[in-house]
Amino acid sequence: SLPLRVSLNSLLNELSFHAQYEEILGYDEKVLQKLQAIPSRADSQGIQEAPRFPDLIRTLLDIQLRQFLILLHSPFARQAESNSRYSFSKMVCFNAASSILDQHSKLTASGNHTLLLFRNDVFRAALSLCHNIHVSSAIRSRCLNVLCSYGHLLTQQ
């Protein structure tokens, strides 16, 4: 996945980068293919000749690839409230962030705290989740206000 990660890094750090949604969906598909290509624990244990793919490496690569999903979809996820076409991006950000936080929690539970001090992906994932929750609560709040206003109008008639 190194060539994909390098090209995404270059692309996302380019100041003039403004991708079309279809382009983002294409990158999303490439990242998902790389995520699926990560050998599972069962795959690496089943073949004696194959080198064992350590859990730590598997987890860190998964986290790194999911970071790209958040970075690619975040600009569109922020528009999901006004354009339902981008609801998929909101879901992708939520799922990727949840997975990253879950994997960080497992790394911490395994006693691997040193590695976590050098990574900011857990903060990005947490902020992404907080943003989704905030937007969802704002939508819920507005819906409740509309319903209350409608109910108030009905009681006056």
N, CA and C atoms as an extended XYZ file, in Angstrom:
471
Properties=species:S:1:pos:R:3:atomname:S:1:resname:S:1:resid:I:1 pbc="F F F"
N         0.819       -1.218        0.000 N   SER     1
C         0.000        0.000        0.000 CA  SER     1
C         0.853        1.269        0.000 C   SER     1
N         2.165        1.114        0.047 N   LEU     2
C         3.035        2.294        0.119 CA  LEU     2
C         2.823        3.264       -1.046 C   LEU     2
N         2.799        2.808       -2.300 N   PRO     3
C         2.584        3.778       -3.392 CA  PRO     3
C         1.266        4.550       -3.250 C   PRO     3
N         0.200        3.871       -2.826 N   LEU     4
C        -1.084        4.545       -2.628 CA  LEU     4
C        -0.994        5.564       -1.494 C   LEU     4
N        -0.365        5.175       -0.395 N   ARG     5
C        -0.240        6.085        0.746 CA  ARG     5
C         0.601        7.307        0.397 C   ARG     5
N         1.663        7.113       -0.359 N   VAL     6
C         2.512        8.232       -0.769 CA  VAL     6
C         1.733        9.174       -1.681 C   VAL     6
N         1.021        8.618       -2.649 N   SER     7
C         0.265        9.478       -3.566 CA  SER     7
C        -0.869       10.206       -2.848 C   SER     7
N        -1.530        9.545       -1.903 N   LEU     8
C        -2.589       10.217       -1.137 CA  LEU     8
C        -2.015       11.314       -0.244 C   LEU     8
N        -0.861       11.045        0.358 N   ASN     9
C        -0.202       12.075        1.164 CA  ASN     9
C         0.102       13.310        0.328 C   ASN     9
N         0.675       13.094       -0.829 N   SER    10
C         1.011       14.207       -1.719 CA  SER    10
C        -0.245       14.962       -2.140 C   SER    10
N        -1.244       14.208       -2.507 N   LEU    11
C        -2.491       14.800       -2.974 CA  LEU    11
C        -3.188       15.606       -1.883 C   LEU    11
N        -3.306       15.029       -0.705 N   LEU    12
C        -4.025       15.687        0.386 CA  LEU    12
C        -3.271       16.889        0.956 C   LEU    12
N        -1.962       16.913        0.790 N   ASN    13
C        -1.177       18.045        1.287 CA  ASN    13
C        -0.984       19.140        0.248 C   ASN    13
N        -1.509       18.928       -0.936 N   GLU    14
C        -1.431       19.926       -1.992 CA  GLU    14
C        -2.479       21.007       -1.716 C   GLU    14
N        -2.049       22.253       -1.636 N   LEU    15
C        -2.958       23.340       -1.287 CA  LEU    15
C        -4.073       23.549       -2.302 C   LEU    15
N        -3.800       23.269       -3.537 N   SER    16
C        -4.805       23.511       -4.580 CA  SER    16
C        -5.693       22.296       -4.853 C   SER    16
N        -5.625       21.277       -4.012 N   PHE    17
C        -6.393       20.052       -4.225 CA  PHE    17
C        -7.862       20.272       -3.878 C   PHE    17
N        -8.711       20.121       -4.870 N   HIS    18
C       -10.163       20.186       -4.691 CA  HIS    18
C       -10.770       19.094       -5.565 C   HIS    18
N       -10.936       17.917       -5.004 N   ALA    19
C       -11.377       16.758       -5.785 CA  ALA    19
C       -12.891       16.745       -5.954 C   ALA    19
N       -13.301       16.159       -7.047 N   GLN    20
C       -14.717       15.884       -7.269 CA  GLN    20
C       -15.084       14.656       -6.432 C   GLN    20
N       -16.359       14.538       -6.115 N   TYR    21
C       -16.808       13.451       -5.267 CA  TYR    21
C       -16.517       12.080       -5.894 C   TYR    21
N       -16.664       11.970       -7.197 N   GLU    22
C       -16.396       10.705       -7.881 CA  GLU    22
C       -14.924       10.305       -7.720 C   GLU    22
N       -14.054       11.294       -7.737 N   GLU    23
C       -12.624       11.045       -7.547 CA  GLU    23
C       -12.362       10.502       -6.137 C   GLU    23
N       -13.026       11.086       -5.155 N   ILE    24
C       -12.890       10.642       -3.762 CA  ILE    24
C       -13.395        9.208       -3.626 C   ILE    24
N       -14.502        8.901       -4.280 N   LEU    25
C       -15.032        7.535       -4.215 CA  LEU    25
C       -14.068        6.537       -4.851 C   LEU    25
N       -13.344        6.967       -5.882 N   GLY    26
C       -12.325        6.109       -6.492 CA  GLY    26
C       -11.181        5.833       -5.531 C   GLY    26
N       -10.718        6.868       -4.842 N   TYR    27
C        -9.660        6.681       -3.845 CA  TYR    27
C       -10.165        5.819       -2.684 C   TYR    27
N       -11.415        6.025       -2.295 N   ASP    28
C       -12.026        5.233       -1.229 CA  ASP    28
C       -11.958        3.746       -1.587 C   ASP    28
N       -12.299        3.425       -2.814 N   GLU    29
C       -12.261        2.030       -3.262 CA  GLU    29
C       -10.847        1.456       -3.205 C   GLU    29
N        -9.855        2.255       -3.604 N   LYS    30
C        -8.465        1.795       -3.562 CA  LYS    30
C        -8.014        1.534       -2.122 C   LYS    30
N        -8.393        2.422       -1.207 N   VAL    31
C        -8.019        2.248        0.205 CA  VAL    31
C        -8.696        1.000        0.760 C   VAL    31
N        -9.961        0.806        0.433 N   LEU    32
C       -10.666       -0.391        0.915 CA  LEU    32
C       -10.043       -1.670        0.379 C   LEU    32
N        -9.584       -1.646       -0.859 N   GLN    33
C        -8.900       -2.817       -1.417 CA  GLN    33
C        -7.620       -3.119       -0.632 C   GLN    33
N        -6.884       -2.077       -0.274 N   LYS    34
C        -5.651       -2.279        0.506 CA  LYS    34
C        -5.978       -2.781        1.910 C   LYS    34
N        -7.064       -2.295        2.499 N   LEU    35
C        -7.470       -2.779        3.820 CA  LEU    35
C        -7.819       -4.267        3.765 C   LEU    35
N        -8.514       -4.670        2.712 N   GLN    36
C        -8.885       -6.075        2.574 CA  GLN    36
C        -7.676       -6.961        2.273 C   GLN    36
N        -6.623       -6.366        1.720 N   ALA    37
C        -5.425       -7.144        1.368 CA  ALA    37
C        -4.496       -7.374        2.565 C   ALA    37
N        -4.754       -6.704        3.682 N   ILE    38
C        -3.927       -6.918        4.872 CA  ILE    38
C        -4.170       -8.352        5.351 C   ILE    38
N        -3.113       -9.142        5.476 N   PRO    39
C        -3.306      -10.538        5.902 CA  PRO    39
C        -3.917      -10.609        7.297 C   PRO    39
N        -4.908      -11.451        7.435 N   SER    40
C        -5.514      -11.636        8.751 CA  SER    40
C        -4.612      -12.530        9.590 C   SER    40
N        -4.919      -12.614       10.860 N   ARG    41
C        -4.135      -13.461       11.760 CA  ARG    41
C        -4.185      -14.906       11.295 C   ARG    41
N        -5.345      -15.363       10.866 N   ALA    42
C        -5.497      -16.749       10.405 CA  ALA    42
C        -4.682      -16.989        9.135 C   ALA    42
N        -4.668      -15.996        8.221 N   ASP    43
C        -3.902      -16.142        6.978 CA  ASP    43
C        -2.414      -16.312        7.252 C   ASP    43
N        -1.898      -15.513        8.165 N   SER    44
C        -0.461      -15.549        8.398 CA  SER    44
C        -0.041      -16.747        9.249 C   SER    44
N        -0.965      -17.346        9.984 N   GLN    45
C        -0.613      -18.513       10.791 CA  GLN    45
C        -0.781      -19.812       10.024 C   GLN    45
N        -1.613      -19.791        8.959 N   GLY    46
C        -1.920      -21.015        8.233 CA  GLY    46
C        -0.802      -21.511        7.335 C   GLY    46
N         0.090      -20.647        6.921 N   ILE    47
C         1.147      -21.020        5.987 CA  ILE    47
C         2.488      -20.973        6.717 C   ILE    47
N         3.156      -22.097        6.784 N   GLN    48
C         4.406      -22.164        7.541 CA  GLN    48
C         5.538      -21.413        6.850 C   GLN    48
N         5.561      -21.443        5.508 N   GLU    49
C         6.658      -20.788        4.793 CA  GLU    49
C         6.529      -19.267        4.805 C   GLU    49
N         5.303      -18.774        4.924 N   ALA    50
C         5.077      -17.326        4.871 CA  ALA    50
C         5.530      -16.685        6.177 C   ALA    50
N         6.174      -15.530        6.093 N   PRO    51
C         6.551      -14.848        7.324 CA  PRO    51
C         5.309      -14.397        8.083 C   PRO    51
N         5.362      -14.501        9.380 N   ARG    52
C         4.229      -14.101       10.213 CA  ARG    52
C         4.066      -12.587       10.140 C   ARG    52
N         2.846      -12.144        9.913 N   PHE    53
C         2.529      -10.725        9.833 CA  PHE    53
C         2.084      -10.302       11.233 C   PHE    53
N         2.948       -9.667       11.997 N   PRO    54
C         2.646       -9.357       13.402 CA  PRO    54
C         1.384       -8.505       13.561 C   PRO    54
N         0.684       -8.758       14.670 N   ASP    55
C        -0.553       -8.034       14.957 CA  ASP    55
C        -0.328       -6.525       15.011 C   ASP    55
N         0.784       -6.101       15.584 N   LEU    56
C         1.058       -4.673       15.704 CA  LEU    56
C         1.167       -4.023       14.325 C   LEU    56
N         1.872       -4.658       13.420 N   ILE    57
C         2.028       -4.115       12.063 CA  ILE    57
C         0.679       -4.089       11.358 C   ILE    57
N        -0.085       -5.144       11.508 N   ARG    58
C        -1.413       -5.231       10.905 CA  ARG    58
C        -2.288       -4.083       11.415 C   ARG    58
N        -2.276       -3.853       12.703 N   THR    59
C        -3.097       -2.813       13.310 CA  THR    59
C        -2.664       -1.424       12.860 C   THR    59
N        -1.370       -1.168       12.864 N   LEU    60
C        -0.880        0.160       12.471 CA  LEU    60
C        -1.152        0.465       11.003 C   LEU    60
N        -1.028       -0.529       10.145 N   LEU    61
C        -1.334       -0.324        8.734 CA  LEU    61
C        -2.823       -0.061        8.549 C   LEU    61
N        -3.648       -0.798        9.254 N   ASP    62
C        -5.094       -0.592        9.191 CA  ASP    62
C        -5.449        0.827        9.635 C   ASP    62
N        -4.883        1.268       10.750 N   ILE    63
C        -5.146        2.619       11.256 CA  ILE    63
C        -4.701        3.663       10.241 C   ILE    63
N        -3.528        3.469        9.686 N   GLN    64
C        -2.993        4.438        8.732 CA  GLN    64
C        -3.892        4.555        7.494 C   GLN    64
N        -4.367        3.436        6.990 N   LEU    65
C        -5.238        3.463        5.814 CA  LEU    65
C        -6.594        4.096        6.149 C   LEU    65
N        -7.122        3.818        7.331 N   ARG    66
C        -8.407        4.410        7.720 CA  ARG    66
C        -8.294        5.926        7.916 C   ARG    66
N        -7.108        6.401        8.291 N   GLN    67
C        -6.891        7.850        8.383 CA  GLN    67
C        -7.156        8.519        7.038 C   GLN    67
N        -6.726        7.860        5.975 N   PHE    68
C        -6.961        8.424        4.648 CA  PHE    68
C        -8.447        8.493        4.331 C   PHE    68
N        -9.213        7.516        4.785 N   LEU    69
C       -10.655        7.564        4.559 CA  LEU    69
C       -11.259        8.794        5.225 C   LEU    69
N       -10.822        9.081        6.449 N   ILE    70
C       -11.332       10.266        7.149 CA  ILE    70
C       -10.920       11.537        6.408 C   ILE    70
N        -9.659       11.614        6.030 N   LEU    71
C        -9.165       12.815        5.347 CA  LEU    71
C        -9.841       13.023        3.995 C   LEU    71
N       -10.085       11.963        3.269 N   LEU    72
C       -10.733       12.074        1.961 CA  LEU    72
C       -12.205       12.478        2.076 C   LEU    72
N       -12.900       11.894        3.036 N   HIS    73
C       -14.350       12.083        3.116 CA  HIS    73
C       -14.796       13.255        3.998 C   HIS    73
N       -13.937       13.752        4.865 N   SER    74
C       -14.352       14.812        5.788 CA  SER    74
C       -14.958       16.041        5.115 C   SER    74
N       -14.353       16.576        4.051 N   PRO    75
C       -14.966       17.771        3.432 CA  PRO    75
C       -16.389       17.513        2.935 C   PRO    75
N       -16.654       16.312        2.478 N   PHE    76
C       -17.989       15.989        1.980 CA  PHE    76
C       -18.929       15.616        3.119 C   PHE    76
N       -18.395       14.987        4.158 N   ALA    77
C       -19.217       14.625        5.312 CA  ALA    77
C       -19.792       15.878        5.973 C   ALA    77
N       -19.030       16.964        5.952 N   ARG    78
C       -19.514       18.222        6.526 CA  ARG    78
C       -20.685       18.796        5.737 C   ARG    78
N       -20.848       18.359        4.501 N   GLN    79
C       -21.927       18.850        3.659 CA  GLN    79
C       -23.143       17.915        3.653 C   GLN    79
N       -23.075       16.834        4.389 N   ALA    80
C       -24.135       15.824        4.373 CA  ALA    80
C       -25.474       16.385        4.843 C   ALA    80
N       -25.445       17.350        5.721 N   GLU    81
C       -26.680       17.934        6.238 CA  GLU    81
C       -27.451       18.656        5.130 C   GLU    81
N       -26.739       19.327        4.257 N   SER    82
C       -27.412       20.092        3.199 CA  SER    82
C       -27.524       19.324        1.886 C   SER    82
N       -26.789       18.219        1.752 N   ASN    83
C       -26.833       17.442        0.520 CA  ASN    83
C       -26.759       15.953        0.881 C   ASN    83
N       -27.868       15.261        0.743 N   SER    84
C       -27.942       13.857        1.171 CA  SER    84
C       -27.004       12.951        0.364 C   SER    84
N       -26.528       13.438       -0.777 N   ARG    85
C       -25.588       12.655       -1.586 CA  ARG    85
C       -24.330       12.308       -0.789 C   ARG    85
N       -23.968       13.190        0.166 N   TYR    86
C       -22.734       13.019        0.921 CA  TYR    86
C       -22.937       12.275        2.246 C   TYR    86
N       -24.108       11.715        2.449 N   SER    87
C       -24.352       10.925        3.665 CA  SER    87
C       -23.402        9.737        3.757 C   SER    87
N       -23.046        9.185        2.615 N   PHE    88
C       -22.089        8.076        2.592 CA  PHE    88
C       -20.759        8.503        3.205 C   PHE    88
N       -20.309        9.717        2.873 N   SER    89
C       -19.042       10.219        3.421 CA  SER    89
C       -19.117       10.368        4.933 C   SER    89
N       -20.246       10.811        5.417 N   LYS    90
C       -20.432       10.945        6.862 CA  LYS    90
C       -20.334        9.573        7.535 C   LYS    90
N       -20.955        8.574        6.909 N   MET    91
C       -20.907        7.220        7.452 CA  MET    91
C       -19.485        6.660        7.408 C   MET    91
N       -18.760        6.913        6.305 N   VAL    92
C       -17.385        6.428        6.177 CA  VAL    92
C       -16.518        7.036        7.277 C   VAL    92
N       -16.656        8.342        7.495 N   CYS    93
C       -15.869        9.003        8.550 CA  CYS    93
C       -16.191        8.422        9.919 C   CYS    93
N       -17.464        8.225       10.182 N   PHE    94
C       -17.882        7.671       11.469 CA  PHE    94
C       -17.321        6.267       11.673 C   PHE    94
N       -17.457        5.411       10.667 N   ASN    95
C       -16.971        4.031       10.782 CA  ASN    95
C       -15.449        3.965       10.896 C   ASN    95
N       -14.749        4.762       10.093 N   ALA    96
C       -13.278        4.752       10.150 CA  ALA    96
C       -12.792        5.257       11.502 C   ALA    96
N       -13.388        6.339       11.983 N   ALA    97
C       -12.984        6.893       13.277 CA  ALA    97
C       -13.269        5.910       14.410 C   ALA    97
N       -14.424        5.268       14.371 N   SER    98
C       -14.770        4.279       15.402 CA  SER    98
C       -13.779        3.126       15.405 C   SER    98
N       -13.425        2.662       14.232 N   SER    99
C       -12.469        1.554       14.119 CA  SER    99
C       -11.097        1.963       14.650 C   SER    99
N       -10.661        3.164       14.307 N   ILE   100
C        -9.350        3.647       14.777 CA  ILE   100
C        -9.328        3.724       16.299 C   ILE   100
N       -10.368        4.282       16.889 N   LEU   101
C       -10.417        4.394       18.350 CA  LEU   101
C       -10.463        3.021       19.010 C   LEU   101
N       -11.187        2.099       18.406 N   ASP   102
C       -11.247        0.737       18.935 CA  ASP   102
C        -9.870        0.074       18.898 C   ASP   102
N        -9.166        0.249       17.786 N   GLN   103
C        -7.834       -0.356       17.665 CA  GLN   103
C        -6.827        0.298       18.611 C   GLN   103
N        -6.937        1.605       18.803 N   HIS   104
C        -6.065        2.280       19.781 CA  HIS   104
C        -6.334        1.750       21.181 C   HIS   104
N        -7.598        1.539       21.473 N   SER   105
C        -7.957        1.007       22.787 CA  SER   105
C        -7.339       -0.372       23.005 C   SER   105
N        -7.353       -1.193       21.960 N   LYS   106
C        -6.759       -2.537       22.066 CA  LYS   106
C        -5.241       -2.454       22.218 C   LYS   106
N        -4.603       -1.508       21.512 N   LEU   107
C        -3.152       -1.334       21.669 CA  LEU   107
C        -2.814       -0.918       23.097 C   LEU   107
N        -3.607       -0.008       23.620 N   THR   108
C        -3.379        0.451       24.994 CA  THR   108
C        -3.591       -0.690       25.988 C   THR   108
N        -4.649       -1.468       25.775 N   ALA   109
C        -4.933       -2.596       26.670 CA  ALA   109
C        -3.822       -3.638       26.634 C   ALA   109
N        -3.124       -3.735       25.499 N   SER   110
C        -2.035       -4.709       25.395 CA  SER   110
C        -0.760       -4.199       26.063 C   SER   110
N        -0.798       -2.960       26.556 N   GLY   111
C         0.358       -2.406       27.244 CA  GLY   111
C         1.289       -1.620       26.335 C   GLY   111
N         0.913       -1.407       25.109 N   ASN   112
C         1.754       -0.681       24.155 CA  ASN   112
C         1.415        0.816       24.194 C   ASN   112
N         1.883        1.504       25.241 N   HIS   113
C         1.573        2.932       25.415 CA  HIS   113
C         2.589        3.826       24.711 C   HIS   113
N         3.807        3.404       24.594 N   THR   114
C         4.862        4.231       24.014 CA  THR   114
C         4.545        4.598       22.575 C   THR   114
N         4.131        3.623       21.808 N   LEU   115
C         3.826        3.844       20.402 CA  LEU   115
C         2.699        4.864       20.235 C   LEU   115
N         1.733        4.834       21.127 N   LEU   116
C         0.588        5.720       21.011 CA  LEU   116
C         0.946        7.183       21.253 C   LEU   116
N         2.039        7.447       21.944 N   LEU   117
C         2.432        8.825       22.220 CA  LEU   117
C         2.887        9.564       20.967 C   LEU   117
N         3.293        8.843       19.954 N   PHE   118
C         3.825        9.457       18.749 CA  PHE   118
C         2.809        9.546       17.621 C   PHE   118
N         1.553        9.287       17.896 N   ARG   119
C         0.549        9.245       16.836 CA  ARG   119
C        -0.545       10.272       17.121 C   ARG   119
N        -0.979       10.982       16.089 N   ASN   120
C        -2.078       11.928       16.275 CA  ASN   120
C        -3.365       11.417       15.654 C   ASN   120
N        -3.342       10.218       15.084 N   ASP   121
C        -4.538        9.695       14.436 CA  ASP   121
C        -5.689        9.471       15.402 C   ASP   121
N        -5.375        9.136       16.647 N   VAL   122
C        -6.445        8.939       17.621 CA  VAL   122
C        -7.161       10.267       17.885 C   VAL   122
N        -6.447       11.373       17.874 N   PHE   123
C        -7.076       12.675       18.073 CA  PHE   123
C        -7.955       13.052       16.883 C   PHE   123
N        -7.460       12.807       15.683 N   ARG   124
C        -8.261       13.093       14.486 CA  ARG   124
C        -9.521       12.246       14.494 C   ARG   124
N        -9.399       10.977       14.835 N   ALA   125
C       -10.557       10.085       14.876 CA  ALA   125
C       -11.563       10.557       15.922 C   ALA   125
N       -11.073       10.925       17.092 N   ALA   126
C       -11.965       11.398       18.151 CA  ALA   126
C       -12.664       12.689       17.739 C   ALA   126
N       -11.931       13.607       17.124 N   LEU   127
C       -12.544       14.857       16.664 CA  LEU   127
C       -13.568       14.604       15.573 C   LEU   127
N       -13.295       13.653       14.698 N   SER   128
C       -14.245       13.304       13.648 CA  SER   128
C       -15.536       12.764       14.251 C   SER   128
N       -15.411       11.895       15.246 N   LEU   129
C       -16.606       11.375       15.919 CA  LEU   129
C       -17.369       12.479       16.632 C   LEU   129
N       -16.645       13.355       17.315 N   CYS   130
C       -17.293       14.467       18.014 CA  CYS   130
C       -18.041       15.363       17.034 C   CYS   130
N       -17.448       15.623       15.893 N   HIS   131
C       -18.102       16.448       14.880 CA  HIS   131
C       -19.383       15.787       14.394 C   HIS   131
N       -19.317       14.486       14.116 N   ASN   132
C       -20.518       13.765       13.679 CA  ASN   132
C       -21.617       13.812       14.735 C   ASN   132
N       -21.248       13.632       15.970 N   ILE   133
C       -22.231       13.660       17.053 CA  ILE   133
C       -22.826       15.057       17.181 C   ILE   133
N       -21.981       16.081       17.102 N   HIS   134
C       -22.466       17.458       17.206 CA  HIS   134
C       -23.437       17.789       16.072 C   HIS   134
N       -23.072       17.454       14.859 N   VAL   135
C       -23.947       17.733       13.713 CA  VAL   135
C       -25.257       16.965       13.862 C   VAL   135
N       -25.174       15.715       14.275 N   SER   136
C       -26.386       14.918       14.448 CA  SER   136
C       -27.274       15.497       15.533 C   SER   136
N       -26.683       15.968       16.616 N   SER   137
C       -27.495       16.552       17.690 CA  SER   137
C       -28.101       17.880       17.248 C   SER   137
N       -27.379       18.634       16.415 N   ALA   138
C       -27.929       19.892       15.899 CA  ALA   138
C       -29.117       19.603       14.990 C   ALA   138
N       -29.021       18.559       14.185 N   ILE   139
C       -30.129       18.176       13.307 CA  ILE   139
C       -31.323       17.749       14.156 C   ILE   139
N       -31.053       16.908       15.159 N   ARG   140
C       -32.120       16.453       16.043 CA  ARG   140
C       -32.775       17.627       16.743 C   ARG   140
N       -31.963       18.562       17.208 N   SER   141
C       -32.482       19.735       17.914 CA  SER   141
C       -33.399       20.545       17.001 C   SER   141
N       -32.975       20.760       15.757 N   ARG   142
C       -33.796       21.514       14.811 CA  ARG   142
C       -35.094       20.785       14.514 C   ARG   142
N       -35.023       19.467       14.367 N   CYS   143
C       -36.235       18.679       14.104 CA  CYS   143
C       -37.203       18.789       15.273 C   CYS   143
N       -36.672       18.716       16.484 N   LEU   144
C       -37.523       18.855       17.661 CA  LEU   144
C       -38.155       20.241       17.715 C   LEU   144
N       -37.392       21.270       17.388 N   ASN   145
C       -37.945       22.628       17.375 CA  ASN   145
C       -39.068       22.756       16.365 C   ASN   145
N       -38.888       22.184       15.188 N   VAL   146
C       -39.922       22.223       14.156 CA  VAL   146
C       -41.156       21.468       14.632 C   VAL   146
N       -40.950       20.283       15.219 N   LEU   147
C       -42.076       19.504       15.714 CA  LEU   147
C       -42.813       20.231       16.832 C   LEU   147
N       -42.076       20.860       17.738 N   CYS   148
C       -42.699       21.613       18.823 CA  CYS   148
C       -43.486       22.793       18.269 C   CYS   148
N       -42.923       23.489       17.299 N   SER   149
C       -43.616       24.621       16.680 CA  SER   149
C       -44.885       24.145       15.993 C   SER   149
N       -44.793       23.035       15.298 N   TYR   150
C       -45.946       22.477       14.595 CA  TYR   150
C       -47.013       22.066       15.617 C   TYR   150
N       -46.571       21.420       16.696 N   GLY   151
C       -47.503       21.013       17.745 CA  GLY   151
C       -48.170       22.216       18.393 C   GLY   151
N       -47.414       23.287       18.577 N   HIS   152
C       -47.958       24.519       19.163 CA  HIS   152
C       -49.007       25.117       18.238 C   HIS   152
N       -48.743       25.105       16.938 N   LEU   153
C       -49.715       25.632       15.962 CA  LEU   153
C       -50.991       24.810       15.969 C   LEU   153
N       -50.860       23.503       16.112 N   LEU   154
C       -52.038       22.641       16.127 CA  LEU   154
C       -52.904       22.875       17.356 C   LEU   154
N       -52.274       23.115       18.483 N   THR   155
C       -53.032       23.343       19.709 CA  THR   155
C       -53.733       24.691       19.686 C   THR   155
N       -53.217       25.650       18.926 N   GLN   156
C       -53.874       26.967       18.838 CA  GLN   156
C       -55.101       26.908       17.946 C   GLN   156
N       -55.171       25.970       17.034 N   GLN   157
C       -56.301       25.887       16.107 CA  GLN   157
C       -57.388       25.158       16.782 C   GLN   157
